[in-house]
Coordinates of C-alpha atoms and ligand atoms in Angstrom, one line a residue:
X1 CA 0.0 0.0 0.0
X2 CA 1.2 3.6 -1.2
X3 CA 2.5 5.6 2.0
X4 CA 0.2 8.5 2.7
X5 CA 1.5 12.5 2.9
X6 CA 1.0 12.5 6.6
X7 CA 2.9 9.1 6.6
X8 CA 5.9 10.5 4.9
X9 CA 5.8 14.1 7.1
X10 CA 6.0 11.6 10.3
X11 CA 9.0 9.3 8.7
X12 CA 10.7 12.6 7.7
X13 CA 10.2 14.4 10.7
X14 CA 11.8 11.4 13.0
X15 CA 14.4 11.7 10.5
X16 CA 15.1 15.3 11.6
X17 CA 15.3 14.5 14.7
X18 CA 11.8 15.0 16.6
X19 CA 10.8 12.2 18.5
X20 CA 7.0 12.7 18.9
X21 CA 5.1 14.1 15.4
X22 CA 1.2 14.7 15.5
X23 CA -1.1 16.0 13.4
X24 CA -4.2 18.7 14.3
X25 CA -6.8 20.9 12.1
X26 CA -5.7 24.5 12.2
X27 CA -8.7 25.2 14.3
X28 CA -9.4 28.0 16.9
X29 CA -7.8 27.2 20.4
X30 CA -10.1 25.6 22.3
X31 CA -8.7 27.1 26.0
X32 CA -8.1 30.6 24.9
X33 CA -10.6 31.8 27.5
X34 CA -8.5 30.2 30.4
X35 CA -5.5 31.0 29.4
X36 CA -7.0 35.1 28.9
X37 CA -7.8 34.8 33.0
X38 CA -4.5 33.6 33.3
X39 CA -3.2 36.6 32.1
X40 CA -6.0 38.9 33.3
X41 CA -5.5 37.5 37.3
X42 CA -1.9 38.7 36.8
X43 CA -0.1 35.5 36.6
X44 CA 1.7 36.5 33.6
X45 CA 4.2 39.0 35.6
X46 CA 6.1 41.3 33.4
X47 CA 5.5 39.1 30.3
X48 CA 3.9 42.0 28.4
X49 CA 4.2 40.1 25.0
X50 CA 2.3 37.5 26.2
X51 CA -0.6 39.8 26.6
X52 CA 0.4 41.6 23.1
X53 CA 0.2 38.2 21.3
X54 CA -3.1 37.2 22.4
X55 CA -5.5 38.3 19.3
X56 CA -2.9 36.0 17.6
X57 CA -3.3 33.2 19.7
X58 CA -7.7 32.8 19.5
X59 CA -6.9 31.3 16.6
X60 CA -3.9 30.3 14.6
X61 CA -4.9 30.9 10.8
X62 CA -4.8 34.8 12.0
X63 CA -0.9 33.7 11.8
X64 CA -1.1 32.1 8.3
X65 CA -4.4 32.7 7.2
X66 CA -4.4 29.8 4.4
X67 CA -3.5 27.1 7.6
X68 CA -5.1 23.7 7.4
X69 CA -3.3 21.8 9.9
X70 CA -0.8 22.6 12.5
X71 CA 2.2 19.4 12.4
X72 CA 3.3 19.7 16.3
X73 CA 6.4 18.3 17.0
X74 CA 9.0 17.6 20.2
X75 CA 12.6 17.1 20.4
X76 CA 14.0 15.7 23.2
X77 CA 16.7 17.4 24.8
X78 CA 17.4 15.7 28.0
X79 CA 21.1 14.6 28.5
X80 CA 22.7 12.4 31.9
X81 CA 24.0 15.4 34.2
X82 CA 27.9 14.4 34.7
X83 CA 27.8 16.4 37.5
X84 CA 25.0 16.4 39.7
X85 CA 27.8 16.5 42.8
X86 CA 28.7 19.5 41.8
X87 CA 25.4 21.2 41.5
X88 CA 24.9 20.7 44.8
X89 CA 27.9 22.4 45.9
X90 CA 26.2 26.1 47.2
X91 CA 29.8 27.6 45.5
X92 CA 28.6 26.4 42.5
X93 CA 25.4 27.4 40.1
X94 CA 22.6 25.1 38.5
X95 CA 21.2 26.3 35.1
X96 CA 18.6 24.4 33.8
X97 CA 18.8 21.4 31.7
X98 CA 17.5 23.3 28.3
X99 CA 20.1 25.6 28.0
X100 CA 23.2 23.4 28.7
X101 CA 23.6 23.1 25.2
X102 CA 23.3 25.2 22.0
X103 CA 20.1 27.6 21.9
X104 CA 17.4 25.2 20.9
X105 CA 15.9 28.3 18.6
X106 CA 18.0 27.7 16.3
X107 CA 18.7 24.1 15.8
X108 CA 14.9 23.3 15.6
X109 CA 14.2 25.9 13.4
X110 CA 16.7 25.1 10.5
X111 CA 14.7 21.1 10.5
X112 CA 11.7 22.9 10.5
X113 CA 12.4 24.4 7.4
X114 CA 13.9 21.4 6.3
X115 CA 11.0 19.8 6.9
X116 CA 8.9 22.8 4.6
X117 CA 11.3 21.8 2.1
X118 CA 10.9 18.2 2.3
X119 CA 7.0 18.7 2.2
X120 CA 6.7 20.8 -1.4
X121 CA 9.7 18.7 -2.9
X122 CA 5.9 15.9 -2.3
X123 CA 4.7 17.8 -4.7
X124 CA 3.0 20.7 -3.0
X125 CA 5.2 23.3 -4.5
X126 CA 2.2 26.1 -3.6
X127 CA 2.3 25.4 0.0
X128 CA 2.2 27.8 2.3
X129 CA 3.7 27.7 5.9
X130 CA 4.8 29.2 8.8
X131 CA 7.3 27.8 11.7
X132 CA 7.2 28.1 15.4
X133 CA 9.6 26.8 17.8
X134 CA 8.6 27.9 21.8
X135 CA 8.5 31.8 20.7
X136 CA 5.2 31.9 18.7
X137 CA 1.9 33.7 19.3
X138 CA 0.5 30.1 19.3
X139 CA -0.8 27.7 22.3
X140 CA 1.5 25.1 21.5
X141 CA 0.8 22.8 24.7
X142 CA -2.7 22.4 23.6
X143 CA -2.5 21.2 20.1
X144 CA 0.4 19.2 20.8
X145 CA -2.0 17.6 23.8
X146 CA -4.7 17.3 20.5
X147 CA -1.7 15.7 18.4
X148 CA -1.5 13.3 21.4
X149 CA 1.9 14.0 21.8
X150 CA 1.0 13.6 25.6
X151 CA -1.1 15.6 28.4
X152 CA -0.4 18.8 30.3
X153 CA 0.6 17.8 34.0
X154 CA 0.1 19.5 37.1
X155 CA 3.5 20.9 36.7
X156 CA 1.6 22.9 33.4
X157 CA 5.1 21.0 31.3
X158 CA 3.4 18.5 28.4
X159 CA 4.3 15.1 29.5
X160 CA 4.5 11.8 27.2
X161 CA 3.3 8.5 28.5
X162 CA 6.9 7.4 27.2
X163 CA 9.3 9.2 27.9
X164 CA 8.5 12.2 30.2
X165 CA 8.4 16.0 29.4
X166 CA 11.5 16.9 28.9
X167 CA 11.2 17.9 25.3
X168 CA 11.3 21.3 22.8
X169 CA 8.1 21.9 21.4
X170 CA 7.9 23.0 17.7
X171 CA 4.9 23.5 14.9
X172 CA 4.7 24.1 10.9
X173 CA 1.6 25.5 10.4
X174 CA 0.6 24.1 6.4
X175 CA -1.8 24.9 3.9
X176 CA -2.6 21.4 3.2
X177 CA -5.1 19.1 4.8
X178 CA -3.7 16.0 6.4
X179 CA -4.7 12.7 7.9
X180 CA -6.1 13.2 11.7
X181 CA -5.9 11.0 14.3
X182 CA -8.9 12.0 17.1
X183 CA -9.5 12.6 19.7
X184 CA -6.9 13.1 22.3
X185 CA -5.5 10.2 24.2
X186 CA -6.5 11.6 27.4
X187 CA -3.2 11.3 30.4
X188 CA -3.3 12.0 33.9
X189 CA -1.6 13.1 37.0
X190 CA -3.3 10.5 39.0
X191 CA -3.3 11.6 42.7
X192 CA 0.3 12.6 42.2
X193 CA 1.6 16.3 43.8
X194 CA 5.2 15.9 43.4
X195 CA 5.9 18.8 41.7
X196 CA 3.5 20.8 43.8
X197 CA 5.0 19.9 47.1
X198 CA 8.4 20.4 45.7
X199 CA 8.3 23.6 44.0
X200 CA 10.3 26.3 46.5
X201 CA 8.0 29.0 45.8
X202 CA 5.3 27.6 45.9
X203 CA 4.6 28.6 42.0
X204 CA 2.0 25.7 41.0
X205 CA -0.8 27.6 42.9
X206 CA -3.3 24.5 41.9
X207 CA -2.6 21.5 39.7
X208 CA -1.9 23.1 36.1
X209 CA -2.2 26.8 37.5
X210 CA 1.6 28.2 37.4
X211 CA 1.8 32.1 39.1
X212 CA 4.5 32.8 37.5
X213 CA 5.7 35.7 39.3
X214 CA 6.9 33.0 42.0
X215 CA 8.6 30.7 39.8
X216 CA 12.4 30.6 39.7
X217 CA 11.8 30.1 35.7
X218 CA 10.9 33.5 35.5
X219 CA 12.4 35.5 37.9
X220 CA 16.0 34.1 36.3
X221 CA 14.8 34.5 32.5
X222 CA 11.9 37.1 32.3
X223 CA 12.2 39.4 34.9
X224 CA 14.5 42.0 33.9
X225 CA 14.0 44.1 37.2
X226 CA 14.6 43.4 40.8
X227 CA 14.4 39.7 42.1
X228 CA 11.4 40.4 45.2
X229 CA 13.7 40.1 48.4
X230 CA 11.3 37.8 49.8
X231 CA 11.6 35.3 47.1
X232 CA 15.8 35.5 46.8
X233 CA 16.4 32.8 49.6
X234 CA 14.1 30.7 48.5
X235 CA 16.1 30.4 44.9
X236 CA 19.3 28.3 46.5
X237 CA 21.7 28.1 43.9
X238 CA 19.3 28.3 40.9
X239 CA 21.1 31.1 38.4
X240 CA 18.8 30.5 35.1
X241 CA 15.8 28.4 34.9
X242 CA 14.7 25.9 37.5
X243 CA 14.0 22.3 36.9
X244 CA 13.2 21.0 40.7
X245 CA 9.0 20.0 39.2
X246 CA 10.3 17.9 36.2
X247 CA 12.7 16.3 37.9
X248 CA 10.6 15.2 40.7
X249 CA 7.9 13.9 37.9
X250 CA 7.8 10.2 38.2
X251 CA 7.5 10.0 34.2
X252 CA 10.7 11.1 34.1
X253 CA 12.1 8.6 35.1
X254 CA 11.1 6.7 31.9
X255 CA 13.5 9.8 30.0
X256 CA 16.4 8.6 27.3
X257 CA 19.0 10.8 26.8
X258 CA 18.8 12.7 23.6
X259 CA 20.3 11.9 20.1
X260 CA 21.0 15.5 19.4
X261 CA 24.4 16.7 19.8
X262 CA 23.8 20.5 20.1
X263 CA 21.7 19.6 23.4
X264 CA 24.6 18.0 25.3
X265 CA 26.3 20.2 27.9
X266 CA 29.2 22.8 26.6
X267 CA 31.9 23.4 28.9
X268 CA 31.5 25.6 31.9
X269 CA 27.8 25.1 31.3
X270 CA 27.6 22.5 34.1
X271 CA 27.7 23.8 38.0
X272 CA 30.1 26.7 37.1
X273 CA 31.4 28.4 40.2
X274 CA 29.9 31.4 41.3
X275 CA 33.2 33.2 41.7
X276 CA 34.1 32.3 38.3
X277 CA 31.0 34.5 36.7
X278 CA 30.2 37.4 38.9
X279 CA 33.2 39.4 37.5
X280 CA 32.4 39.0 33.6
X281 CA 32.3 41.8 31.6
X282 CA 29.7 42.5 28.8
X283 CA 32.4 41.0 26.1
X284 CA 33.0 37.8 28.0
X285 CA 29.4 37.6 28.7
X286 CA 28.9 37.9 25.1
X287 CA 31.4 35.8 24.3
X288 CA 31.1 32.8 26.9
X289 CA 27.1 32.6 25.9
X290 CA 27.2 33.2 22.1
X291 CA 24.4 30.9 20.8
X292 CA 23.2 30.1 24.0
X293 CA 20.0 30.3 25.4
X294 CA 21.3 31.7 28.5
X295 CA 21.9 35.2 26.7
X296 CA 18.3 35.7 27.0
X297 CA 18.9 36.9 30.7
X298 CA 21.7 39.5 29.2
X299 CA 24.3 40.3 31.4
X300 CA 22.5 42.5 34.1
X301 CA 20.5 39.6 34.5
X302 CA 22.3 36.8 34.6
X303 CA 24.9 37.9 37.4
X304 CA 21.9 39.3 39.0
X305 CA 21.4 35.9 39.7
X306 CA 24.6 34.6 40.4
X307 CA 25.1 37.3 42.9
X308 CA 21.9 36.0 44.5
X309 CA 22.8 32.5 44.6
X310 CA 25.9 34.1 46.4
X311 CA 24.2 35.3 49.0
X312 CA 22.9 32.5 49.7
X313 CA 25.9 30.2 49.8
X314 CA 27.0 32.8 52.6
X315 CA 30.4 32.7 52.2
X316 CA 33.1 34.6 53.5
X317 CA 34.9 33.8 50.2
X318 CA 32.7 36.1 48.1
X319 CA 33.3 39.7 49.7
X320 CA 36.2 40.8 47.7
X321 CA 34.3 39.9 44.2
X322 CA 30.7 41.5 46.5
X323 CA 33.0 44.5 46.8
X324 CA 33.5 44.8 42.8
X325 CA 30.2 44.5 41.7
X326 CA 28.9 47.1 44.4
X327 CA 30.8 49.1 41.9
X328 CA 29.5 47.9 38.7
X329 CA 27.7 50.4 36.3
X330 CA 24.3 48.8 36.7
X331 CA 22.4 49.1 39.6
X332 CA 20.7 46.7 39.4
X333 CA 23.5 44.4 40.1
X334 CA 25.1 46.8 42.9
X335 CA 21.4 46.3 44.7
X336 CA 21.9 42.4 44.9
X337 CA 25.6 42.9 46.1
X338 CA 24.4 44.9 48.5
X339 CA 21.7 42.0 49.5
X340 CA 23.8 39.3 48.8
X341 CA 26.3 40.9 51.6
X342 CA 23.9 41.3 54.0
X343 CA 23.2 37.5 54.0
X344 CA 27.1 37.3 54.4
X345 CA 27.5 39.0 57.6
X346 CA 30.3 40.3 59.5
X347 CA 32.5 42.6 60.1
X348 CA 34.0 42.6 56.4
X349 CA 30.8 42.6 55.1
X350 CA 29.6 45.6 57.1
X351 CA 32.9 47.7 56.6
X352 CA 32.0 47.5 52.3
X353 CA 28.5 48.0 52.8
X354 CA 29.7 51.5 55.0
X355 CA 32.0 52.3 52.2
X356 CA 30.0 52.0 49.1
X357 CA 26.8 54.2 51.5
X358 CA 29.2 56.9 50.7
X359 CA 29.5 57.4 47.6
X360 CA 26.3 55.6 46.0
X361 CA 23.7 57.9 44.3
X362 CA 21.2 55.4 43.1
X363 CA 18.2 55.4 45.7
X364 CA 17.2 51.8 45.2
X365 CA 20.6 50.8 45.7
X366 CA 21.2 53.0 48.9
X367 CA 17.8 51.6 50.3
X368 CA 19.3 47.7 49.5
X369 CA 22.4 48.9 51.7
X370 CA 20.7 50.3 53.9
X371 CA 18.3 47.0 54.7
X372 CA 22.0 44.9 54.5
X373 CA 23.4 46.8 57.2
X374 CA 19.9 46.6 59.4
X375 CA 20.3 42.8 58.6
X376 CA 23.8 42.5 59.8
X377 CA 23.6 45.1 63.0
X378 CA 19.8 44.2 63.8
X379 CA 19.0 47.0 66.0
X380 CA 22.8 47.2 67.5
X381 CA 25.6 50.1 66.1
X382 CA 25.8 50.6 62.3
X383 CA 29.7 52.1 63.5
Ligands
SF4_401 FE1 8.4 25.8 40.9 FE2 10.8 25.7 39.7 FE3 8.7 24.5 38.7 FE4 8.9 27.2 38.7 S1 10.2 25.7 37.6 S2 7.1 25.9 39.2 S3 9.9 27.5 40.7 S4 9.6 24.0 40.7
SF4_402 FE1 1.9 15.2 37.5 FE2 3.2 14.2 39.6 FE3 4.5 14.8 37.4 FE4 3.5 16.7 38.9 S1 5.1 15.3 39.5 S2 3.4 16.6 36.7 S3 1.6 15.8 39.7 S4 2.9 13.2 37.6

């Protein structure tokens, strides 16, 4: 029997290098309305684009208005952690598993294309199309659920009955009607709450309800302001991203390592130490995370974090490299120094704090020295 269109799409897509391939109607999203509370309760945080990109999102032919079906598509990128010692080390950092390798952006889009390509080269040389990998204005977890690439867990990550959730989600949008496999295969939780009891922020507000203005995800990545102060101890050693409600998922457990090479761990991406970070300037930032997803968080952000993680590994160690970013050019980074010190304690500790009050000029940072010194004097001498 002749293999069918949607037949060769799958083949060619496993080919590429995505491990789960489904196949939906470009139809309006069916949770639109939930996920518009979501956003209008707050939960979004300072993800402004999220609410921008909504008109987009009701349906997805108002992104390519010819669409027929939507192929959704997952990669794995889940690779053995050499070092999970080390991250447990407070002098060191953990960054989260999907950015240990090459920025995913950019390997899945090129097979996307390739998969275009392969798609008109059937025959179809009018198609029309349009590729998304994570960054769309699209609700990707729900038609990949439709595509029964798996169900959305209480953690809100798409999880497969296989092999877990730790997967890139991608979609071509076509112009060309396709074979359908419905309905949904319908997963479940169970009466699990890992990831609910385990989350340090207590983010997962109900099962498959994320606030993310408490999740470490986002205060590392999106949040380009201040980390709250009441949330910074509560972030360990976490410097970008935050996998602690996937990695308690039991279905995890069932997780292969990935095929891909560009996922696996680049040097220094592993547990670095914090000392070995906090000093970079833009250039090495630049050049230690080129093609890296971790460039998202840009520089202020990124040792924003690390100087966070600092001050919460409370060592002595750190006060000479505290002292140098309390004179960095962005505040924002001399207002977790001062923080981070305050955690430290001490005499030394004080003394820089006492120093810098002199000659700073930024009020927010003047109000973080401030609150250091009241946490290291309590109500005794600030002399
Ligand atoms: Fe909580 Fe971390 Fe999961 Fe966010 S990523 S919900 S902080 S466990
Ligand atoms: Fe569901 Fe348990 Fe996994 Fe959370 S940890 S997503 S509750 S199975």
């Amino acid at each position: 029997m002749a293999i069918t269109l949607t037949q060769q799409i799958q083949e060619r897509a496993h080919e590429l290098g995505f491990e789960l391939v489904g196949i939906t109607p470009a139809q309006e999203s069916q949770t639109i309305q939930r996920y518009k509370q979501w956003i209008a309760n707050g939960y979004a945080g300072e993800m402004g684009y999220l609410q921008r990109h909504l008109p987009l999102k009701e349906d997805p032919r108002t992104l390519l208005q010819e669409a027929k079906s939507i192929i959704s598509l997952a990669m794995n990128y889940y690779t053995v952690d050499p070092s999970e010692a080390l991250t447990k080390e407070p002098g060191r950092g953990q960054i989260s598993r999907y950015a240990w390798g090459d920025d995913y952006h950019d390997v899945i889009r090129e097979r996307l294309l390739h998969l275009v390509e392969f798609i008109k080269n059937t025959g179809e040389t009018k198609l029309k199309s349009r590729v998304f990998v994570d960054s769309g204005p699209i609700l990707e977890r729900e038609y990949a659920q439709k595509a029964k690439l798996g169900w959305i867990g209480k953690n809100t990550n798409l999880i497969n009955w296989r092999t877990g959730s730790w997967y890139f989600l991608a979609e071509v949008l076509v112009s060309i009607d396709l074979d359908y496999d419905l309905p949904p295969l319908i997963g479940s939780c169970g009466s699990c709450t890992k990831c609910i009891e385990a989350c340090p922020t207590d983010a997962i507000i109900e099962p498959n309800l994320l606030d993310s203005r408490l999740c470490i995800s986002y205060l590392t990545i999106e949040l380009k302001n201040s980390i709250p102060k009441e949330l910074r101890p509560k972030m360990g050693n976490l410097i970008f991203g935050c996998d602690i409600c996937q990695e308690v998922c039991p279905w995890n457990s069932k997780a292969i390592p990935t095929a891909e090479p560009a996922f696996r761990p680049r040097n220094g991406n592993l547990a670095p130490e914090l000392l070995s970070l906090i000093g970079m300037t833009q250039a090495e930032f630049s050049k230690r995370f080129k093609g890296s997803p971790i460039k998202r968080a840009k520089r202020r952000g990124f040792l924003r974090n690390v100087i966070v993680a600092i001050g919460n590994w409370k060592s002595q160690a750190a006060i000479p490299a505290l002292r140098n970013a309390l004179s960095d050019d962005e505040p924002l980074i001399r207002r977790h120094a001062a923080w981070a010190l305050g955690q430290i304690g001490g005499e030394d500790a004080k003394q820089v704090l006492k120093t810098c009050l002199e000659t700073e000029n930024d009020n927010d940072v003047i109000t973080e020295i401030e609150d250091a010194l009241h946490e290291i004097v309590g109500d005794g001498n600030l002399l």
